[in-house]
Every structure is written in C-alpha cells, then in structure tokens.
Amino acid sequence: MPESSKEGLNRKSRLLTAGDKRSPNRAMLRAVGFKDEDFDKPIIGVANGQSNITPCNAGLGKLADVAMAEIKNNGGMPQMFGTITISDGISMGTEGMKCSLVSREVIADSIEVVGRGACMDAMIAIGGCDKNMPGAMIALARLNVPGIFVYGGTIKPGRLGDQDLTVVSVFEAVGQFSGGLIDKDQLTAIEKNACPGYGSCGGMFTANTMSSAIEAMGMSLPYSSTMSNEDKEKELSTQQSSQALFTLLEENILPSDIITRKSLENAIAVVMAVGGSTNAVLHLLAIAHSMGIELTIDDFETIRKKAPHFCDMKPSGKYVAIDLHQAGGIPQVMKMLLKAGILHGDCITVTGKTVAENLKNVPDAPATTQDVILPLSAPKSKEGHLVILKGNLSPEGCVAKVSGIKTRRIEGPAKIFNSEEECLDAIIGDKIKTGDVVVIRYEGPQGGPGMREMLAPTSAIVGKGLGESVGLLTDGRFSGGSYGLVVGHVAPEAQVGGAIGLVQEGDTITIDVDKNLIQLNVNDAELDRRKKQWQAPPIKYQSGALAKYAKLVSTASRGAVTD
C-alpha cells in the first residue's frame, strides 16, 4: 500500500489554514493568484504533458486549459505543472530510444515529487505518448490522493489512395523499399501521409493499449480512451473528468480503492480482447508494484486462456482506434466481457460507480453493421494473443504477441546480434533467411540500458516478406506496432548472465507458442561451461540518467521497476 492514506486527504487544507505559522506559504500562493476565499478550496494538481516533441503530446495544452477552467468553475484551485515525454516513434531505431522506458520512471517521479512536495489534495494527469500513461498511473498510485487520468487522444489515420496509414506503415515501407517491392516515390508518399495531425499513434499500439487498460481499470472515464485528440468530444471528456474529481474528493475515493487486483485483471482482459501491445505486461506489473498488489507475469497467461481476442485492430488487423470508438469503444468491449463472466463488475471507478453500473446501458452485443468488434461466437482467437513463454532460454518468462500470425512454432538456427543496429543492417542486407531465429541481446533494462523497442527490425522483416517464416527474440521490448513470431522481455537478460547471452551463432532455438516454450537446444553441461567463460560487458553509460537507471532497474519479469 502506498504511504499516503485516506487520513492524508486533508493535509493540504490543514497546511493552508494553520494561521500565522503558515503565512509565508500563503504569501507565496497569493503571488500565483490565490485570494482569501481560495485557501479553503481543494488544491488540485494538473500534470500537463504538453510538448511539441511529438504529435502525441502537441495537443495536450488545450486539454490542460480546459481542466484548469473546469476545476475553478467547480470550486477548486488548480495548479498546473509540466511533465516530460520521449517520442517512441521518433526515437525508434536510434540511441535515443534507450530513454523511452526510462522516461516512464522520470514521469512517475516528477508527478509524485510535485504532488507530494506541494501537498496536493487531488491530481488530474493529462498524457499522450506511450510512457505518459503508466508513468502517471505509477505516480497516482504512490500519492494515493483522489486522481484521474485524461488521455490526450489518438491520431486520425493517414490516407493514401484507398489505404489507411499509421506510423507503422512507414517502418514497413522501409523494408518494402529495401526489398525492391516499392520505389522511393511510394516510400516518400507513405511518409508524408502517415501522420496527418495531433494525437497518439492510431492503431492498437502501446498508447491506445494503455489508454484502454486505464479505462478498463477504472482510472479514466468511459469512452475516453479511444477518442481523437482533434475532436471536440475530447475537450468535453476532459471537462467531465475534471468534474469527476470533485465526486472523488467528496466520497473520499482514492486510487487504492480503484486500482485493485480485480481491476488489474479487468485491464488485462481488455488488453487481450483488443489485441494490445506487449508493453502492457511491463506497465501493468509496474502499476501493481506501485500499489503494493501481488501480480505476476504468470497471471497474464491465466487470464489469456479465458479472454478471447475479438477486436480487429492494427497492427495485425484492419482498424484503428477511432474505428473502435465509433463501434462502441472500450465500454462495448467491457460489456461483452462482463456478460461472458470474464470481467469483475463490482470494481469501483472514477465515476463513483462500479464497472457494472457504468455499463448498464451499453448493449450486450455490438452493432451488426460493423466488423471492428467481432461477436464472441466468432472471435479472431478464442484465447488472448499475449502468450507467456518459459524454458531454459527464459526461466523467468517472456512475452510473445501472436495476433494475426499463422506460424505458431519455429525451430531454426540462431542469428546473433548484440544490438538492434547490427540486426537491422543484416535484415536490410538480405542476410536473414527463411527459418532463421534472430536473437537481439544486450538490449534489456540494464544492458541497453533502457530496453529499446525493436520496431525497425520487426517491420523490416515483415516488409521483406519474412513475417511468417522468421522468428525473433530479444531481451529488449517491442513496439505495439510489431507483429509476427516475435518474443520480447526475455529474462533474465543477457547483461546479468541470462541464457540469451550464452547463445552462439547456429545454435538451434525452438519457439512453440502452443506449448508456451522457448528453448535453446543445448545441453545443461554445455550451458554451464559457457556460463563460466561469460563475462558481463561494461554498462554502456557511466554517468547520468541512463547510468542511474541501469543500477536501479529490476528484471523485465517484475515490470522493470526502479523502486
């Protein structure tokens, strides 16, 4: 349980009404606009992720302004402060991507530090890019004051001819171009049309996966996770979110009341239903850790077996988040899961109502005029798509995303790469062939450091037409845009002596989804011999944020947490 408690709810009002002893505090607040009557109002933090570093966050400022105005209208005193972001899409395939997962911790720490240091009564966090959301959730869990999350909204799809485009279309086009399947003009046209405005990447990639999970968890309003940033309803939803904070304050509903073992199970079930990103495993484990809830990687496998995948979403499917929104959004998905007995309907949410109460008027089944949300009788898969594999290559467990693939077992020779760049060069240079198992190592939480996403290699493999015939495994991560027979989060990682660091070129590796198996076909005696000869390479950064992260970060099987 976080340090804060229900008793801590009024500590700010006590701080501000303590008479002459607190006059300096009051004087400072007068300088930012407080008047006599304002010192008895709840002070509400507005954590604003606005930046023009990425389209995911470039449209957040207007939402923060809406939240500020609505909090004032409802009798609160808003105090806005900024949080950082790293664009996964822009940094992908570069050294900068090492800062992506690190940014989750920086965001969480910054929101916690301001919320705790300024003794906020409540908090509304507004974020867009992938790590904004879990970072905010971790902070709200630590602070445990009334809080709500506002998702900045998804980007609308790009269009080229009759094709919907996303940022992943560009990564795949690079592979197609290098394979001679398209020319430079086509590549440039895809690049220019893929991202038409503000909002987070449009498919069921990590941002939309986490927004969906947070809505399912009960920490954001119904329907809010699939709205477009550029549509007016996103501002109206932000207004409603600000109003909801006052219900949470009045009824003393805290994140510890909302983020529970049951609500996390609801989030996992929804992630499985929508075909969400492998990153959800890392982030939900980290959120659970921050709330002191026992959740393990094996729980994802348990829930997967009863939660079908029934939304036809990119990257492996046809549709993007705004299509899901128009088909009924996450409430429609949740209602179907609830009727099937897969969801916990008694979990309290930021509306002050339970999941079942929120879903009361949602139809039991989606409209037959759409095919984004499929009927439970005809899902894309009867089980979820995020499979936990174990074996001598990953005794702690790793994650395979199997949505949209036909090949569920591959056994082949290992092609070893000690960095993402080495691997991408080999793929572009046609050095990867049908039947190979690509191994990218020393990209884990500590070894990277920062656990980069391997979207460039996986997209290049798909672009080369090898998505069904080549396996890929890594101690790094995958973008929500990756698909194919790819396995990430291999733990223990290479940097700490995990078996992935002992694999040699040409060793045979078996990946078998149906048996939950990832196996290096080398006997124990040989592995012991290799382990005795193995030496950890030096950490790549010796000072600064990445060096600190490498010293603190846990294994991926625990969520790559740093506390």
Coordinates of C-alpha atoms in Angstrom, one line a residue:
M1 CA 0.0 0.0 0.0
P2 CA 1.3 3.5 -0.8
E3 CA 2.5 5.7 2.0
S4 CA -0.5 8.1 1.6
S5 CA -3.8 7.1 3.2
K6 CA -7.3 8.4 3.4
E7 CA -6.2 10.3 6.5
G8 CA -3.8 12.3 4.3
L9 CA -6.6 13.7 2.2
N10 CA -6.9 17.0 4.1
R11 CA -3.3 17.6 4.9
K12 CA -3.1 20.5 2.3
S13 CA -6.1 22.3 3.8
R14 CA -4.5 22.0 7.2
L15 CA -1.3 23.4 5.8
L16 CA -3.1 26.4 4.4
T17 CA -5.4 27.1 7.4
A18 CA -2.8 26.8 10.1
G19 CA -2.9 30.6 10.8
D20 CA 0.2 32.8 11.2
K21 CA 2.6 29.9 11.2
R22 CA 1.8 29.3 7.6
S23 CA 1.8 32.9 6.4
P24 CA 4.9 32.5 4.2
N25 CA 3.2 29.6 2.4
R26 CA 0.1 31.7 1.9
A27 CA 2.1 34.7 0.7
M28 CA 3.7 32.5 -2.0
L29 CA 0.3 31.3 -3.2
R30 CA -1.1 34.8 -3.2
A31 CA 1.6 35.6 -5.8
V32 CA 0.2 33.0 -8.2
G33 CA -3.4 34.2 -7.8
F34 CA -4.8 32.9 -4.5
K35 CA -7.3 35.2 -2.7
D36 CA -8.6 35.0 0.8
E37 CA -11.5 32.8 -0.1
D38 CA -9.3 30.4 -2.1
F39 CA -7.4 29.0 0.9
D40 CA -10.3 26.8 1.9
K41 CA -10.7 25.2 -1.5
P42 CA -9.1 21.9 -2.6
I43 CA -5.9 22.4 -4.4
I44 CA -5.7 20.2 -7.5
G45 CA -2.6 19.4 -9.5
V46 CA -2.8 19.4 -13.2
A47 CA 0.1 17.4 -14.6
N48 CA 0.4 18.6 -18.1
G49 CA 2.4 16.6 -20.7
Q50 CA 2.2 19.3 -23.4
S51 CA 5.2 19.5 -25.8
N52 CA 5.8 19.8 -29.5
I53 CA 8.4 17.0 -29.4
T54 CA 5.8 14.6 -30.6
P55 CA 2.3 14.7 -32.2
C56 CA 1.1 12.5 -29.3
N57 CA 1.6 15.4 -26.8
A58 CA 1.3 18.5 -29.0
G59 CA -2.4 18.7 -28.5
L60 CA -2.4 18.4 -24.7
G61 CA -2.1 22.1 -23.8
K62 CA -5.7 22.8 -24.8
L63 CA -6.9 20.0 -22.6
A64 CA -4.9 21.2 -19.6
D65 CA -6.5 24.7 -20.1
V66 CA -10.0 23.0 -20.2
A67 CA -9.2 21.2 -16.9
M68 CA -7.9 24.3 -15.2
A69 CA -11.1 26.3 -16.1
E70 CA -13.4 23.5 -15.1
I71 CA -11.7 22.9 -11.7
K72 CA -12.0 26.7 -11.0
N73 CA -15.7 26.6 -12.0
N74 CA -16.3 23.7 -9.6
G75 CA -14.7 25.5 -6.6
G76 CA -11.2 24.1 -6.7
M77 CA -7.8 25.8 -7.1
P78 CA -5.9 24.2 -10.0
Q79 CA -2.1 24.3 -10.1
M80 CA -0.5 23.3 -13.4
F81 CA 2.9 21.8 -13.8
G82 CA 4.7 20.1 -16.7
T83 CA 5.9 16.6 -17.3
I84 CA 8.4 15.3 -19.9
T85 CA 7.9 12.9 -22.8
I86 CA 10.0 10.9 -25.2
S87 CA 8.5 10.1 -28.6
D88 CA 8.9 6.3 -29.2
G89 CA 8.1 6.8 -32.8
I90 CA 10.7 9.5 -33.4
S91 CA 13.4 7.9 -31.4
M92 CA 12.7 4.4 -32.7
G93 CA 15.8 2.7 -34.1
T94 CA 18.2 5.3 -32.6
E95 CA 20.2 5.6 -29.4
G96 CA 17.5 7.9 -28.2
M97 CA 15.1 5.0 -27.8
K98 CA 17.0 3.9 -24.8
C99 CA 15.4 6.9 -23.0
S100 CA 11.9 5.7 -23.7
L101 CA 11.3 3.3 -20.8
V102 CA 13.5 5.5 -18.6
S103 CA 11.0 8.3 -19.2
R104 CA 8.2 6.2 -17.5
E105 CA 10.2 6.5 -14.3
V106 CA 11.1 10.2 -14.8
I107 CA 7.4 11.0 -15.4
A108 CA 6.3 9.0 -12.4
D109 CA 8.9 10.5 -10.2
S110 CA 8.2 14.1 -11.3
I111 CA 4.4 13.8 -10.8
E112 CA 5.0 12.2 -7.4
V113 CA 7.5 14.8 -6.3
V114 CA 5.3 17.7 -7.2
G115 CA 2.2 16.1 -5.8
R116 CA 3.9 15.2 -2.5
G117 CA 6.0 18.4 -2.3
A118 CA 3.1 20.7 -2.9
C119 CA 0.7 18.6 -0.8
M120 CA -2.0 18.4 -3.5
D121 CA -5.5 17.5 -2.4
A122 CA -6.1 15.7 -5.8
M123 CA -4.5 15.2 -9.2
I124 CA -5.5 15.1 -12.8
A125 CA -2.8 13.8 -15.1
I126 CA -3.0 14.5 -18.9
G127 CA -0.8 12.5 -21.2
G128 CA -0.4 11.2 -24.7
C129 CA 2.7 9.3 -25.7
D130 CA 3.3 5.7 -24.6
K131 CA 5.1 6.2 -21.3
N132 CA 3.0 9.2 -20.1
M133 CA 0.2 6.8 -19.1
P134 CA 1.9 4.2 -17.0
G135 CA 4.1 6.9 -15.6
A136 CA 1.0 8.9 -14.4
M137 CA -0.6 5.7 -13.0
I138 CA 2.5 4.8 -11.0
A139 CA 2.6 8.4 -9.6
L140 CA -1.1 8.4 -8.7
A141 CA -0.7 5.0 -7.0
R142 CA 2.2 6.3 -4.9
L143 CA 0.5 9.6 -4.0
N144 CA -2.9 7.9 -3.3
V145 CA -4.9 11.1 -3.3
P146 CA -8.0 11.4 -5.5
G147 CA -6.8 11.2 -9.0
I148 CA -7.9 10.7 -12.6
F149 CA -6.2 10.3 -15.9
V150 CA -7.1 12.1 -19.1
Y151 CA -5.8 10.5 -22.3
G152 CA -4.8 13.2 -24.9
G153 CA -6.4 11.2 -27.7
T154 CA -5.5 9.2 -30.7
I155 CA -4.3 10.5 -34.1
K156 CA -6.6 10.1 -37.1
P157 CA -5.5 7.7 -39.7
G158 CA -3.5 8.9 -42.7
R159 CA -4.8 8.1 -46.2
L160 CA -3.0 7.2 -49.4
G161 CA -5.3 6.1 -52.1
D162 CA -7.8 3.7 -50.5
Q163 CA -5.4 2.7 -47.7
D164 CA -5.5 3.8 -44.1
L165 CA -2.0 4.5 -42.9
T166 CA -0.3 4.6 -39.4
V167 CA 3.3 5.3 -38.4
V168 CA 4.0 1.6 -38.6
S169 CA 3.1 1.8 -42.3
V170 CA 6.3 3.9 -42.7
F171 CA 8.5 1.4 -40.9
E172 CA 7.1 -1.5 -43.0
A173 CA 7.6 0.6 -46.2
V174 CA 11.3 0.9 -45.4
G175 CA 11.5 -2.9 -45.5
Q176 CA 9.5 -3.0 -48.7
F177 CA 11.7 -0.3 -50.3
S178 CA 14.9 -2.2 -49.3
G179 CA 13.4 -5.4 -50.7
G180 CA 12.6 -3.7 -54.0
L181 CA 8.8 -4.0 -53.5
I182 CA 8.1 -0.3 -53.7
D183 CA 10.1 2.7 -55.2
K184 CA 11.4 5.8 -53.4
D185 CA 8.4 7.9 -54.6
Q186 CA 6.0 5.4 -52.9
L187 CA 8.1 5.4 -49.8
T188 CA 8.1 9.2 -49.6
A189 CA 4.3 9.3 -50.2
I190 CA 3.7 7.0 -47.4
E191 CA 6.0 9.0 -45.1
K192 CA 4.2 12.3 -46.0
N193 CA 0.7 10.9 -45.4
A194 CA 1.0 8.6 -42.4
C195 CA 0.6 11.1 -39.6
P196 CA -2.0 13.8 -40.6
G197 CA -2.2 15.7 -37.3
Y198 CA -2.1 15.6 -33.5
G199 CA -2.7 12.5 -31.4
S200 CA -1.0 9.3 -30.4
C201 CA -0.3 6.5 -32.9
G202 CA -3.6 5.3 -34.3
G203 CA -3.5 1.5 -34.2
M204 CA -3.8 -0.7 -31.1
F205 CA -0.2 0.2 -30.4
T206 CA 1.2 0.9 -26.9
A207 CA -0.5 4.3 -26.3
N208 CA -4.0 3.1 -27.2
T209 CA -3.4 -0.1 -25.4
M210 CA -2.6 1.7 -22.2
S211 CA -5.4 4.2 -22.5
S212 CA -7.8 1.2 -23.0
A213 CA -6.3 -0.6 -20.0
I214 CA -6.6 2.5 -17.8
E215 CA -10.2 3.0 -18.8
A216 CA -10.8 -0.7 -18.0
M217 CA -9.0 -0.3 -14.7
G218 CA -11.5 2.5 -13.8
M219 CA -9.0 5.4 -13.6
S220 CA -10.4 7.3 -16.6
L221 CA -13.9 8.0 -17.8
P222 CA -15.8 5.5 -20.0
Y223 CA -15.3 6.1 -23.8
S224 CA -12.3 8.5 -23.1
S225 CA -9.6 6.1 -24.3
T226 CA -10.4 5.9 -28.0
M227 CA -11.3 9.5 -28.8
S228 CA -9.4 11.5 -31.4
N229 CA -7.3 14.4 -30.0
E230 CA -8.6 16.7 -32.6
D231 CA -12.4 16.1 -32.0
K232 CA -14.4 18.3 -29.7
E233 CA -15.6 15.4 -27.6
K234 CA -12.1 15.1 -26.2
E235 CA -12.4 18.5 -24.7
L236 CA -15.8 17.7 -23.3
S237 CA -14.5 14.5 -21.8
T238 CA -11.7 16.5 -20.1
Q239 CA -14.3 18.8 -18.7
Q240 CA -16.2 15.8 -17.3
S241 CA -13.0 14.3 -15.9
S242 CA -12.4 17.5 -14.0
Q243 CA -15.9 17.4 -12.6
A244 CA -15.4 13.7 -11.6
L245 CA -12.5 14.7 -9.4
F246 CA -14.9 16.5 -7.1
T247 CA -17.0 13.4 -6.7
L248 CA -13.8 11.5 -5.8
L249 CA -13.0 14.2 -3.2
E250 CA -16.5 14.3 -1.7
E251 CA -16.7 10.5 -1.4
N252 CA -13.1 10.1 -0.5
I253 CA -12.4 7.6 -3.3
L254 CA -8.7 7.0 -3.7
P255 CA -6.6 5.2 -6.3
S256 CA -6.1 2.4 -3.8
D257 CA -9.9 1.9 -3.9
I258 CA -9.9 1.8 -7.7
I259 CA -6.5 0.1 -8.6
T260 CA -7.0 -3.4 -7.1
R261 CA -6.2 -6.9 -8.0
K262 CA -9.6 -7.2 -9.6
S263 CA -9.4 -4.0 -11.6
L264 CA -5.9 -5.0 -12.9
E265 CA -7.4 -8.3 -14.0
N266 CA -10.1 -6.3 -15.9
A267 CA -7.4 -4.3 -17.6
I268 CA -5.5 -7.5 -18.7
A269 CA -8.7 -9.0 -20.1
V270 CA -9.4 -5.9 -22.1
V271 CA -5.8 -5.8 -23.4
M272 CA -6.3 -9.4 -24.6
A273 CA -9.7 -8.6 -26.2
V274 CA -8.4 -5.6 -28.2
G275 CA -5.1 -7.2 -29.3
G276 CA -2.9 -4.8 -27.3
S277 CA 0.8 -4.2 -27.0
T278 CA 3.3 -6.5 -25.2
N279 CA 4.3 -3.3 -23.3
A280 CA 1.1 -3.7 -21.3
V281 CA 2.7 -6.6 -19.4
L282 CA 5.6 -4.4 -18.3
H283 CA 3.4 -1.4 -17.4
L284 CA 0.6 -3.3 -15.5
L285 CA 3.2 -5.2 -13.5
A286 CA 4.8 -1.8 -12.6
I287 CA 1.5 -0.2 -11.7
A288 CA 0.6 -3.2 -9.5
H289 CA 4.0 -2.9 -7.8
S290 CA 3.4 0.8 -7.0
M291 CA 0.1 -0.1 -5.4
G292 CA 1.6 -3.0 -3.4
I293 CA -0.5 -5.5 -5.3
E294 CA 0.8 -9.0 -6.0
L295 CA 0.6 -9.5 -9.8
T296 CA 3.0 -11.8 -11.7
I297 CA 3.8 -12.5 -15.3
D298 CA 2.0 -15.8 -14.9
D299 CA -1.3 -14.1 -14.2
F300 CA -1.3 -12.8 -17.8
E301 CA -1.2 -16.3 -19.0
T302 CA -4.1 -17.4 -16.7
I303 CA -6.3 -14.5 -17.9
R304 CA -5.3 -15.0 -21.5
K305 CA -6.8 -18.5 -21.5
K306 CA -10.2 -17.2 -20.7
A307 CA -10.2 -13.8 -22.5
P308 CA -10.7 -14.1 -26.3
H309 CA -9.2 -11.6 -28.8
F310 CA -12.2 -10.2 -30.7
C311 CA -11.3 -6.7 -31.9
D312 CA -9.8 -6.5 -35.4
M313 CA -7.2 -3.8 -34.8
K314 CA -3.9 -2.8 -36.4
P315 CA -1.1 -3.7 -36.5
S316 CA -2.2 -7.3 -37.4
G317 CA -5.9 -6.3 -38.2
K318 CA -7.7 -3.7 -40.2
Y319 CA -8.8 -0.9 -38.0
V320 CA -7.5 2.0 -35.9
A321 CA -8.7 3.4 -32.6
I322 CA -11.3 5.8 -33.9
D323 CA -12.9 2.9 -35.7
L324 CA -13.2 1.1 -32.4
H325 CA -14.6 4.3 -30.8
Q326 CA -17.3 4.5 -33.4
A327 CA -18.2 0.8 -32.9
G328 CA -18.8 1.3 -29.2
G329 CA -15.4 1.8 -27.7
I330 CA -14.0 0.1 -24.7
P331 CA -17.4 0.1 -22.9
Q332 CA -18.8 -2.2 -25.6
V333 CA -15.8 -4.4 -25.3
M334 CA -16.1 -4.5 -21.5
K335 CA -19.9 -5.2 -21.6
M336 CA -19.2 -8.3 -23.7
L337 CA -16.6 -9.5 -21.3
L338 CA -18.8 -8.8 -18.4
K339 CA -21.7 -10.7 -19.9
A340 CA -19.3 -13.6 -20.5
G341 CA -18.3 -13.7 -16.9
I342 CA -14.7 -12.6 -17.6
L343 CA -14.8 -9.1 -16.0
H344 CA -15.3 -8.1 -12.4
G345 CA -18.3 -5.8 -12.4
D346 CA -18.1 -4.8 -8.8
C347 CA -14.9 -2.7 -9.1
I348 CA -15.3 1.0 -8.2
T349 CA -14.3 3.6 -10.9
V350 CA -13.6 7.3 -11.1
T351 CA -17.2 7.9 -11.9
G352 CA -18.0 6.9 -8.3
K353 CA -19.9 4.0 -9.8
T354 CA -19.0 0.3 -10.3
V355 CA -18.0 -1.2 -13.7
A356 CA -21.4 -2.9 -13.9
E357 CA -23.2 0.4 -13.2
N358 CA -21.2 2.2 -15.8
L359 CA -22.0 -0.4 -18.4
K360 CA -25.7 -0.7 -17.5
N361 CA -27.0 0.9 -20.7
V362 CA -24.3 -0.4 -23.0
P363 CA -25.7 -3.0 -25.5
D364 CA -24.9 -6.7 -24.8
A365 CA -23.6 -7.1 -28.3
P366 CA -22.1 -4.7 -30.9
A367 CA -24.0 -3.5 -33.9
T368 CA -24.1 -6.0 -36.7
T369 CA -23.3 -3.1 -39.2
Q370 CA -19.7 -3.0 -38.1
D371 CA -16.9 -5.6 -38.0
V372 CA -14.4 -3.9 -35.7
I373 CA -15.7 -5.6 -32.6
L374 CA -16.4 -9.2 -33.5
P375 CA -19.1 -11.4 -31.8
L376 CA -17.7 -13.6 -29.0
S377 CA -19.0 -16.5 -31.0
A378 CA -16.6 -15.7 -33.9
P379 CA -13.5 -14.0 -32.4
K380 CA -10.2 -13.6 -34.0
S381 CA -8.9 -16.1 -31.4
K382 CA -10.6 -17.9 -28.6
E383 CA -7.7 -17.1 -26.4
G384 CA -5.7 -13.9 -25.8
H385 CA -2.8 -13.0 -28.0
L386 CA -0.1 -12.2 -25.4
V387 CA 1.5 -15.6 -24.6
I388 CA 3.9 -16.1 -21.8
L389 CA 6.7 -18.5 -22.8
K390 CA 9.2 -20.2 -20.5
G391 CA 12.1 -22.6 -20.9
N392 CA 15.9 -22.7 -20.4
L393 CA 16.2 -19.5 -22.6
S394 CA 13.9 -17.6 -20.3
P395 CA 13.1 -19.2 -17.0
E396 CA 11.5 -16.0 -15.6
G397 CA 9.3 -15.8 -18.6
C398 CA 9.0 -13.7 -21.8
V399 CA 6.1 -12.4 -23.9
A400 CA 5.1 -13.4 -27.4
K401 CA 2.5 -11.5 -29.4
V402 CA 0.7 -13.9 -31.7
S403 CA -2.2 -11.9 -33.1
G404 CA -2.6 -12.4 -36.8
I405 CA 0.2 -15.0 -37.3
K406 CA -0.2 -18.4 -38.8
T407 CA 3.2 -19.8 -37.8
R408 CA 3.0 -20.8 -34.1
R409 CA 6.1 -22.9 -33.9
I410 CA 9.5 -22.4 -35.4
E411 CA 12.8 -24.2 -34.8
G412 CA 15.9 -22.9 -36.5
P413 CA 19.4 -21.7 -36.3
A414 CA 20.2 -18.6 -34.2
K415 CA 21.5 -15.5 -35.9
I416 CA 23.1 -13.5 -33.1
F417 CA 23.2 -9.7 -32.8
N418 CA 24.4 -7.7 -29.8
S419 CA 22.5 -4.6 -30.8
E420 CA 19.4 -3.5 -32.7
E421 CA 21.5 -1.7 -35.3
E422 CA 23.6 -4.8 -36.2
C423 CA 20.4 -6.7 -36.7
L424 CA 18.7 -4.1 -38.9
D425 CA 21.7 -3.9 -41.1
A426 CA 21.6 -7.7 -41.6
I427 CA 17.9 -7.7 -42.5
I428 CA 18.3 -4.8 -44.9
G429 CA 21.4 -6.6 -46.4
D430 CA 19.4 -9.8 -47.0
K431 CA 21.4 -11.8 -44.5
I432 CA 18.3 -13.2 -42.8
K433 CA 16.7 -16.2 -44.5
T434 CA 13.5 -18.3 -44.0
G435 CA 13.7 -20.5 -41.0
D436 CA 16.2 -18.3 -39.1
V437 CA 15.7 -17.3 -35.4
V438 CA 17.0 -13.8 -34.9
V439 CA 18.5 -13.1 -31.4
I440 CA 18.9 -9.4 -30.4
R441 CA 20.6 -9.2 -27.0
Y442 CA 22.2 -6.7 -24.6
E443 CA 19.1 -4.5 -25.2
G444 CA 17.4 -5.4 -21.8
P445 CA 16.6 -3.0 -19.0
Q446 CA 20.1 -3.0 -17.6
G447 CA 22.1 -4.0 -20.7
G448 CA 20.6 -1.4 -23.1
P449 CA 20.2 0.3 -20.8
G450 CA 16.6 1.2 -21.2
M451 CA 15.1 -1.8 -23.1
R452 CA 14.7 -0.4 -26.6
E453 CA 11.8 -1.4 -28.8
M454 CA 12.6 -3.4 -31.9
L455 CA 10.0 -1.9 -34.3
A456 CA 12.6 -1.2 -37.0
P457 CA 13.8 -4.9 -37.3
T458 CA 10.4 -6.4 -36.9
S459 CA 8.9 -4.1 -39.5
A460 CA 11.8 -4.7 -41.9
I461 CA 11.3 -8.4 -41.5
V462 CA 7.6 -8.0 -42.4
G463 CA 8.5 -5.6 -45.2
K464 CA 10.8 -8.2 -46.6
G465 CA 8.0 -10.8 -46.7
L466 CA 9.6 -12.9 -43.9
G467 CA 7.0 -12.2 -41.1
E468 CA 5.7 -15.8 -41.1
S469 CA 9.0 -17.6 -41.7
V470 CA 11.5 -15.9 -39.3
G471 CA 11.4 -15.9 -35.5
L472 CA 12.9 -13.1 -33.5
L473 CA 13.6 -12.9 -29.8
T474 CA 15.2 -10.2 -27.6
D475 CA 15.7 -9.1 -24.1
G476 CA 14.5 -5.7 -25.3
R477 CA 10.9 -4.7 -26.0
F478 CA 8.6 -4.4 -28.9
S479 CA 6.5 -1.5 -30.1
G480 CA 2.8 -2.1 -30.0
G481 CA 3.2 -1.8 -33.8
S482 CA 5.3 -5.0 -34.0
Y483 CA 3.8 -8.3 -35.1
G484 CA 5.0 -11.7 -36.4
L485 CA 6.5 -14.5 -34.4
V486 CA 8.4 -12.1 -32.1
V487 CA 9.3 -12.7 -28.5
G488 CA 10.4 -9.9 -26.1
H489 CA 11.3 -9.3 -22.5
V490 CA 13.4 -12.4 -22.4
A491 CA 14.5 -12.7 -18.7
P492 CA 17.0 -12.9 -17.2
E493 CA 18.6 -10.6 -19.7
A494 CA 22.0 -11.0 -21.3
Q495 CA 23.6 -8.3 -19.2
V496 CA 23.1 -10.2 -15.9
G497 CA 24.1 -13.6 -17.3
G498 CA 20.8 -14.8 -18.7
A499 CA 20.9 -17.7 -21.2
I500 CA 20.2 -15.3 -24.1
G501 CA 23.7 -14.1 -23.6
L502 CA 25.1 -17.6 -23.9
V503 CA 23.6 -18.4 -27.3
Q504 CA 26.1 -19.0 -30.1
E505 CA 25.7 -18.5 -33.8
G506 CA 24.0 -21.6 -35.3
D507 CA 22.6 -23.0 -32.1
T508 CA 19.1 -24.3 -32.7
I509 CA 16.2 -22.5 -30.9
T510 CA 12.6 -23.6 -30.6
I511 CA 9.8 -21.2 -30.1
D512 CA 6.5 -23.1 -29.6
V513 CA 3.5 -20.9 -28.8
D514 CA 1.1 -23.8 -28.1
K515 CA 3.5 -25.3 -25.6
N516 CA 4.4 -22.0 -24.0
L517 CA 8.0 -22.9 -24.7
I518 CA 11.2 -21.1 -25.6
Q519 CA 14.1 -23.5 -25.7
L520 CA 17.8 -23.3 -26.5
N521 CA 18.6 -26.8 -27.7
V522 CA 21.9 -27.0 -26.0
N523 CA 22.5 -29.4 -23.1
D524 CA 23.0 -28.2 -19.5
A525 CA 26.6 -29.1 -19.2
E526 CA 27.5 -27.0 -22.3
L527 CA 25.5 -24.1 -21.0
D528 CA 27.3 -24.4 -17.6
R529 CA 30.6 -24.3 -19.5
R530 CA 29.6 -21.2 -21.4
K531 CA 28.4 -19.5 -18.3
K532 CA 31.7 -20.0 -16.6
Q533 CA 33.5 -18.3 -19.5
W534 CA 31.0 -15.5 -19.9
Q535 CA 31.8 -12.0 -18.6
A536 CA 29.4 -9.1 -18.3
P537 CA 30.3 -6.3 -20.7
P538 CA 30.6 -2.8 -19.1
I539 CA 27.4 -0.8 -18.7
K540 CA 27.3 1.5 -21.7
Y541 CA 26.7 4.7 -19.7
Q542 CA 28.8 5.5 -16.7
S543 CA 27.0 8.7 -15.6
G544 CA 23.7 10.5 -15.9
A545 CA 20.1 9.2 -16.1
L546 CA 20.8 6.0 -18.0
A547 CA 23.6 5.0 -15.6
K548 CA 21.4 5.5 -12.6
Y549 CA 18.6 3.6 -14.3
A550 CA 21.0 0.7 -15.1
K551 CA 21.9 0.5 -11.4
L552 CA 18.3 0.5 -10.1
V553 CA 16.2 -1.3 -12.7
S554 CA 14.7 -4.7 -12.0
T555 CA 14.2 -7.6 -14.3
A556 CA 11.5 -7.3 -17.0
S557 CA 9.6 -10.1 -15.4
R558 CA 8.9 -7.7 -12.5
G559 CA 8.0 -4.8 -14.7
A560 CA 11.4 -3.2 -15.0
V561 CA 10.7 -1.1 -11.9
T562 CA 13.2 1.1 -10.2
D563 CA 12.0 1.2 -6.6

